[in-house]
């Protein structure tokens, strides 16, 4: 499935859930099942298979849950795999790993695959034949080489035109973003203490964020890109005070020029004020829209909680907000299920805007949406940013999305920023081997230029072997240095 939480039980450890498939369908013993599951976890790209094996789903990042679920589907070696957008929420390298893995299993076992996706880059790289569906009808079908590289139907052509792409050859500019940050993180660390026990019964500690420093200039968009599990959501939640960072981390919010609020030590009054000024937009609009509340109540609730306005004023504001996000005020009495995915994301943006915030933290706000809808939501976010003078901390695993919306991009890998610059610099003149690997893994809707998935899946390779001052390991971590004005790279000079 696209959404791993549907097939993973929140109450059981992931390893046990996947083992159960083998014990039920393949009659394997506990030990055999455990060995097969750990081997499959390694195949689907877990560097340390024991960690997901012993984890509960909530302890894994979204991408890791997706990998675990794919392992669950693959472990019993099926004859037919039906994959419904399995890689939509994954970063590019993990996607390449998963696609490469499905391919490899196909070669080994002769398994057939029905692959449902909105991503034409994926189609060009994995499919033999494709059917383009619109409103329940096939518009065009045939061998991928024909449909993707020589589409005949206007709808297929429009889809290809809407596919986002990262800039490949724009001239690097040296434009710099202004000072006056609305948000400043400095040397932020986060250690999770897991439920799992390591050897000698010690609770396992895991450092998800390591020394992250970054700013969001007022009125601008700073983006974080990185693979699943790199710590992006953790940083997002820390920025909003929803997760407490390790002691010593600095998180400063500035509601206006000159004013500074320390997010790590807010008294209750300051906390309420901060919660009005800084809001989150999530990937999955369901997490911010209650299925049992009419839209009018969802939109007026934040105002009611903060005691703002009379009932009539709140209703007016709700209607106004709906208009602002491109929906009709007549929809106020509907429930969330009566809206499409794109409309629901508009609703959650409207709700985030209800308290007139200055900062929006957007955690993969377009990752669950179809391409054309994704483009519309990005346009909306750009419009409201400019209209209301908002600032965004924008988190995504999708480089194409980031290249469009960001003024500044930080590339995160395993809790650390490895490279940071303006998007036209980072996408056209990347320096770090990891950034280069991420860019190489972006699949383009071009059958003639299929990439070697297994090569791309290797990512940047072993960090210890990176040449030219980039090499890193546990003991030796290169600093983030400014190689050119505004371009930061983690390397030894
Ligand atoms: P991203 O958003 O980049 O995919 P996350 O910030 O969600 O990454 O997770 C970063 C790392 O922290 C992952 O390895 C994840 O397993 C771990 N992690 C996240 N939340 C918890 C938690 N509540 N307990 C333990 N580990 C966690
Ligand atoms: Mg995340």
Coordinates of C-alpha atoms in Angstrom, one line a residue, residues 187-490:
X187 CA 23.8 23.1 17.0
X188 CA 20.5 21.2 17.5
X189 CA 20.9 17.6 18.7
X190 CA 18.2 15.0 19.4
X191 CA 18.7 11.6 21.0
X192 CA 15.8 9.2 21.1
X193 CA 15.8 6.6 23.8
X194 CA 14.1 3.6 22.3
X195 CA 11.8 1.1 24.0
X196 CA 14.1 -1.6 22.7
X197 CA 16.8 -2.9 24.9
X198 CA 20.4 -3.5 23.7
X199 CA 22.9 -5.8 25.2
X200 CA 23.2 -5.8 29.0
X201 CA 19.6 -4.4 29.2
X202 CA 20.6 -0.8 28.6
X203 CA 18.0 1.3 26.8
X204 CA 19.0 1.9 23.3
X205 CA 19.9 5.5 22.5
X206 CA 19.7 6.8 18.9
X207 CA 20.9 10.2 17.8
X208 CA 18.5 11.3 15.1
X209 CA 19.8 14.8 14.7
X210 CA 23.4 15.8 15.0
X211 CA 24.6 19.4 15.3
X212 CA 22.1 20.9 12.9
X213 CA 22.3 24.7 12.3
X214 CA 20.1 26.5 9.9
X215 CA 18.0 29.7 9.6
X216 CA 14.8 30.7 7.9
X217 CA 15.1 34.3 6.7
X218 CA 11.9 36.3 7.1
X219 CA 9.6 36.0 4.1
X220 CA 11.7 33.2 2.6
X221 CA 11.6 29.4 2.3
X222 CA 14.4 27.3 3.6
X223 CA 14.1 23.6 2.6
X224 CA 15.5 20.5 4.1
X225 CA 15.9 17.5 1.7
X226 CA 17.1 14.1 2.6
X227 CA 16.3 10.4 2.5
X228 CA 13.8 8.9 4.8
X229 CA 15.1 8.5 8.3
X230 CA 17.6 11.4 7.9
X231 CA 15.9 13.3 10.7
X232 CA 13.8 15.9 8.7
X233 CA 10.6 15.4 10.6
X234 CA 12.5 15.5 13.9
X235 CA 13.9 18.9 13.0
X236 CA 10.5 20.1 12.0
X237 CA 9.0 19.1 15.3
X238 CA 11.9 20.5 17.2
X239 CA 11.5 23.9 15.4
X240 CA 7.9 24.0 16.6
X241 CA 8.7 22.9 20.1
X242 CA 6.6 19.7 19.6
X243 CA 9.7 17.6 20.3
X244 CA 12.3 18.6 23.0
X245 CA 15.8 18.8 21.6
X246 CA 18.8 17.7 23.7
X247 CA 20.1 20.3 26.2
X248 CA 22.4 22.9 24.6
X249 CA 20.4 23.1 21.4
X250 CA 19.5 26.6 20.4
X251 CA 16.1 27.3 18.8
X252 CA 15.2 31.0 18.4
X253 CA 12.0 32.3 16.9
X254 CA 11.8 35.9 16.0
X255 CA 8.2 37.2 15.7
X256 CA 9.4 40.6 14.4
X257 CA 12.8 42.2 13.6
X258 CA 14.9 42.4 16.7
X259 CA 12.5 40.3 18.9
X260 CA 13.8 36.8 19.9
X261 CA 11.9 34.0 21.7
X262 CA 13.7 31.0 23.1
X263 CA 11.5 28.0 21.9
X264 CA 13.3 25.7 24.4
X265 CA 12.1 27.5 27.5
X266 CA 8.6 29.0 27.0
X267 CA 6.3 29.8 29.9
X268 CA 2.7 28.8 29.2
X269 CA 1.7 32.3 28.0
X270 CA 4.6 32.6 25.7
X271 CA 3.9 29.0 24.5
X272 CA 0.3 29.9 23.5
X273 CA 1.6 33.0 21.7
X274 CA 4.2 30.9 19.9
X275 CA 1.7 28.3 18.9
X276 CA -0.3 31.0 17.1
X277 CA 2.7 32.3 15.3
X278 CA 4.2 29.1 14.1
X279 CA 2.1 26.3 12.5
X280 CA 2.6 22.9 10.9
X281 CA 1.3 21.6 7.6
X282 CA 1.6 17.8 7.5
X283 CA 2.0 15.3 4.6
X284 CA -1.2 13.5 5.4
X285 CA -4.0 15.9 5.8
X286 CA -6.0 13.3 7.7
X287 CA -3.6 13.9 10.6
X288 CA -4.8 17.4 11.0
X289 CA -8.5 17.1 9.9
X290 CA -10.8 15.2 12.2
X291 CA -13.0 12.9 10.2
X292 CA -15.9 13.6 12.6
X293 CA -15.8 17.4 12.3
X294 CA -17.5 19.5 9.7
X295 CA -15.0 21.8 7.9
X296 CA -16.5 24.9 9.6
X297 CA -15.7 23.4 13.0
X298 CA -12.2 22.3 12.0
X299 CA -11.4 25.9 10.8
X300 CA -13.0 27.7 13.7
X301 CA -11.6 25.4 16.4
X302 CA -8.1 27.0 16.6
X303 CA -9.8 30.4 17.0
X304 CA -12.1 29.1 19.7
X305 CA -9.2 27.5 21.6
X306 CA -7.3 30.8 21.6
X307 CA -10.5 32.7 22.4
X308 CA -10.4 34.8 19.3
X309 CA -13.6 36.6 18.0
X310 CA -17.3 35.9 18.4
X311 CA -19.0 32.9 16.9
X312 CA -20.2 34.9 13.9
X313 CA -16.7 36.4 13.4
X314 CA -15.1 32.9 13.5
X315 CA -17.6 31.6 10.9
X316 CA -16.8 34.6 8.6
X317 CA -13.1 33.9 9.1
X318 CA -13.6 30.2 8.2
X319 CA -15.4 31.2 5.0
X320 CA -12.7 33.7 4.1
X321 CA -9.9 31.1 4.7
X322 CA -11.7 28.6 2.5
X323 CA -11.8 31.2 -0.3
X324 CA -8.1 32.0 0.3
X325 CA -7.1 28.3 -0.4
X326 CA -9.2 28.2 -3.5
X327 CA -12.3 26.3 -2.1
X328 CA -15.9 27.4 -2.1
X329 CA -17.4 28.7 1.2
X330 CA -20.5 26.5 0.4
X331 CA -18.3 23.5 1.4
X332 CA -18.2 24.6 5.0
X333 CA -20.7 22.0 6.2
X334 CA -19.0 19.1 4.6
X335 CA -16.9 16.5 6.3
X336 CA -13.3 15.8 5.3
X337 CA -14.1 12.5 3.5
X338 CA -16.2 14.5 0.9
X339 CA -13.0 16.1 -0.3
X340 CA -10.2 14.9 -2.7
X341 CA -6.6 14.5 -1.4
X342 CA -5.6 17.9 -2.9
X343 CA -8.7 19.6 -1.4
X344 CA -7.9 18.1 2.0
X345 CA -4.4 19.5 1.8
X346 CA -5.9 22.9 1.0
X347 CA -8.1 22.5 4.0
X348 CA -5.2 21.7 6.3
X349 CA -3.4 24.8 4.9
X350 CA -6.5 26.9 5.7
X351 CA -6.5 25.5 9.2
X352 CA -2.8 26.3 9.6
X353 CA -3.6 29.9 8.5
X354 CA -6.5 30.3 10.9
X355 CA -4.5 32.0 13.6
X356 CA -2.6 34.3 11.2
X357 CA 0.8 32.7 11.7
X358 CA 4.2 34.1 10.6
X359 CA 6.0 30.8 10.2
X360 CA 4.7 27.6 8.5
X361 CA 6.6 24.4 9.0
X362 CA 5.6 22.2 6.1
X363 CA 6.6 18.5 6.5
X364 CA 6.2 16.8 3.1
X365 CA 3.1 18.8 2.3
X366 CA 2.8 17.6 -1.3
X367 CA 4.3 14.1 -1.1
X368 CA 1.0 12.3 -1.0
X369 CA -0.5 14.1 -3.9
X370 CA -0.8 13.5 -7.6
X371 CA 1.5 15.5 -9.8
X372 CA -1.0 18.0 -11.2
X373 CA -2.5 18.5 -7.7
X374 CA 1.0 18.8 -6.2
X375 CA 1.7 21.6 -8.6
X376 CA -1.5 23.4 -7.6
X377 CA -0.8 23.1 -3.9
X378 CA 2.8 24.4 -4.4
X379 CA 1.4 27.4 -6.3
X380 CA -1.0 28.0 -3.5
X381 CA 1.8 27.9 -0.9
X382 CA 3.8 30.3 -3.0
X383 CA 0.8 32.7 -3.3
X384 CA -0.1 32.7 0.3
X385 CA 3.6 33.1 1.3
X386 CA 3.8 36.3 -0.8
X387 CA 0.4 37.6 0.1
X388 CA 0.8 37.1 3.9
X389 CA 4.5 37.6 4.1
X390 CA 4.9 34.1 5.5
X391 CA 8.2 32.2 6.0
X392 CA 8.5 28.5 5.4
X393 CA 10.6 25.7 6.8
X394 CA 9.8 23.3 3.9
X395 CA 10.6 19.7 4.3
X396 CA 10.6 17.2 1.4
X397 CA 12.4 14.2 0.0
X398 CA 11.5 15.4 -3.5
X399 CA 14.3 17.4 -5.1
X400 CA 12.1 18.7 -7.9
X401 CA 9.6 20.2 -5.5
X402 CA 12.3 21.8 -3.4
X403 CA 14.0 23.2 -6.5
X404 CA 10.8 25.0 -7.3
X405 CA 9.8 26.5 -3.9
X406 CA 13.0 27.0 -1.9
X407 CA 15.3 30.0 -1.5
X408 CA 17.8 28.0 0.4
X409 CA 18.3 24.2 0.5
X410 CA 20.0 22.1 3.2
X411 CA 20.7 18.4 2.3
X412 CA 20.5 16.2 5.3
X413 CA 22.0 12.7 5.7
X414 CA 21.8 10.6 8.9
X415 CA 21.0 13.6 11.1
X416 CA 23.6 15.9 9.7
X417 CA 23.6 18.7 7.1
X418 CA 26.1 17.7 4.4
X419 CA 25.6 20.6 1.9
X420 CA 23.7 23.8 1.9
X421 CA 23.2 26.5 -0.8
X422 CA 20.6 28.2 -3.0
X423 CA 18.7 25.7 -5.2
X424 CA 20.3 26.7 -8.5
X425 CA 23.7 26.2 -7.0
X426 CA 23.0 22.9 -5.2
X427 CA 21.2 21.3 -8.2
X428 CA 23.5 22.5 -10.9
X429 CA 26.9 22.6 -9.1
X430 CA 26.7 20.1 -6.2
X431 CA 30.0 19.4 -4.5
X432 CA 29.2 16.7 -2.0
X433 CA 29.2 13.0 -3.2
X434 CA 25.9 12.5 -1.3
X435 CA 24.1 15.4 -3.0
X436 CA 25.4 14.2 -6.3
X437 CA 24.0 10.7 -5.7
X438 CA 20.6 12.1 -4.7
X439 CA 20.4 14.1 -7.9
X440 CA 21.5 11.1 -10.0
X441 CA 18.7 9.1 -8.5
X442 CA 15.9 11.4 -9.8
X443 CA 14.1 9.3 -12.4
X444 CA 13.1 11.2 -15.5
X445 CA 10.1 10.3 -17.6
X446 CA 12.3 9.3 -20.5
X447 CA 12.4 5.7 -21.6
X448 CA 15.5 6.3 -23.8
X449 CA 17.4 7.5 -20.7
X450 CA 16.6 4.7 -18.2
X451 CA 19.0 4.7 -15.3
X452 CA 20.7 1.7 -13.9
X453 CA 18.5 1.3 -10.8
X454 CA 21.0 -1.0 -8.9
X455 CA 23.8 1.5 -9.5
X456 CA 21.7 4.4 -8.3
X457 CA 20.4 2.4 -5.3
X458 CA 24.0 2.2 -4.0
X459 CA 23.6 5.9 -3.4
X460 CA 26.9 7.7 -2.6
X461 CA 28.5 4.5 -1.4
X462 CA 30.6 4.1 1.8
X463 CA 31.3 7.5 3.5
X464 CA 34.7 6.2 4.6
X465 CA 35.7 5.9 1.0
X466 CA 34.6 9.3 -0.3
X467 CA 37.6 10.9 -1.8
X468 CA 38.8 14.5 -1.8
X469 CA 38.3 15.5 1.9
X470 CA 34.6 14.3 2.1
X471 CA 35.3 10.9 3.8
X472 CA 33.6 10.6 7.2
X473 CA 33.2 8.0 9.9
X474 CA 32.3 7.8 13.6
X475 CA 35.6 9.2 14.7
X476 CA 36.3 11.8 12.0
X477 CA 33.6 14.2 10.9
X478 CA 34.5 17.0 8.5
X479 CA 33.2 20.4 9.3
X480 CA 30.6 22.3 7.2
X481 CA 32.8 24.9 5.4
X482 CA 31.8 27.7 3.1
X483 CA 33.5 26.9 -0.2
X484 CA 32.1 29.9 -2.0
X485 CA 29.9 32.7 -0.7
X486 CA 26.7 31.0 0.5
X487 CA 27.7 27.4 -0.4
X488 CA 28.4 25.2 2.5
X489 CA 29.9 21.7 2.2
X490 CA 30.8 19.1 4.8

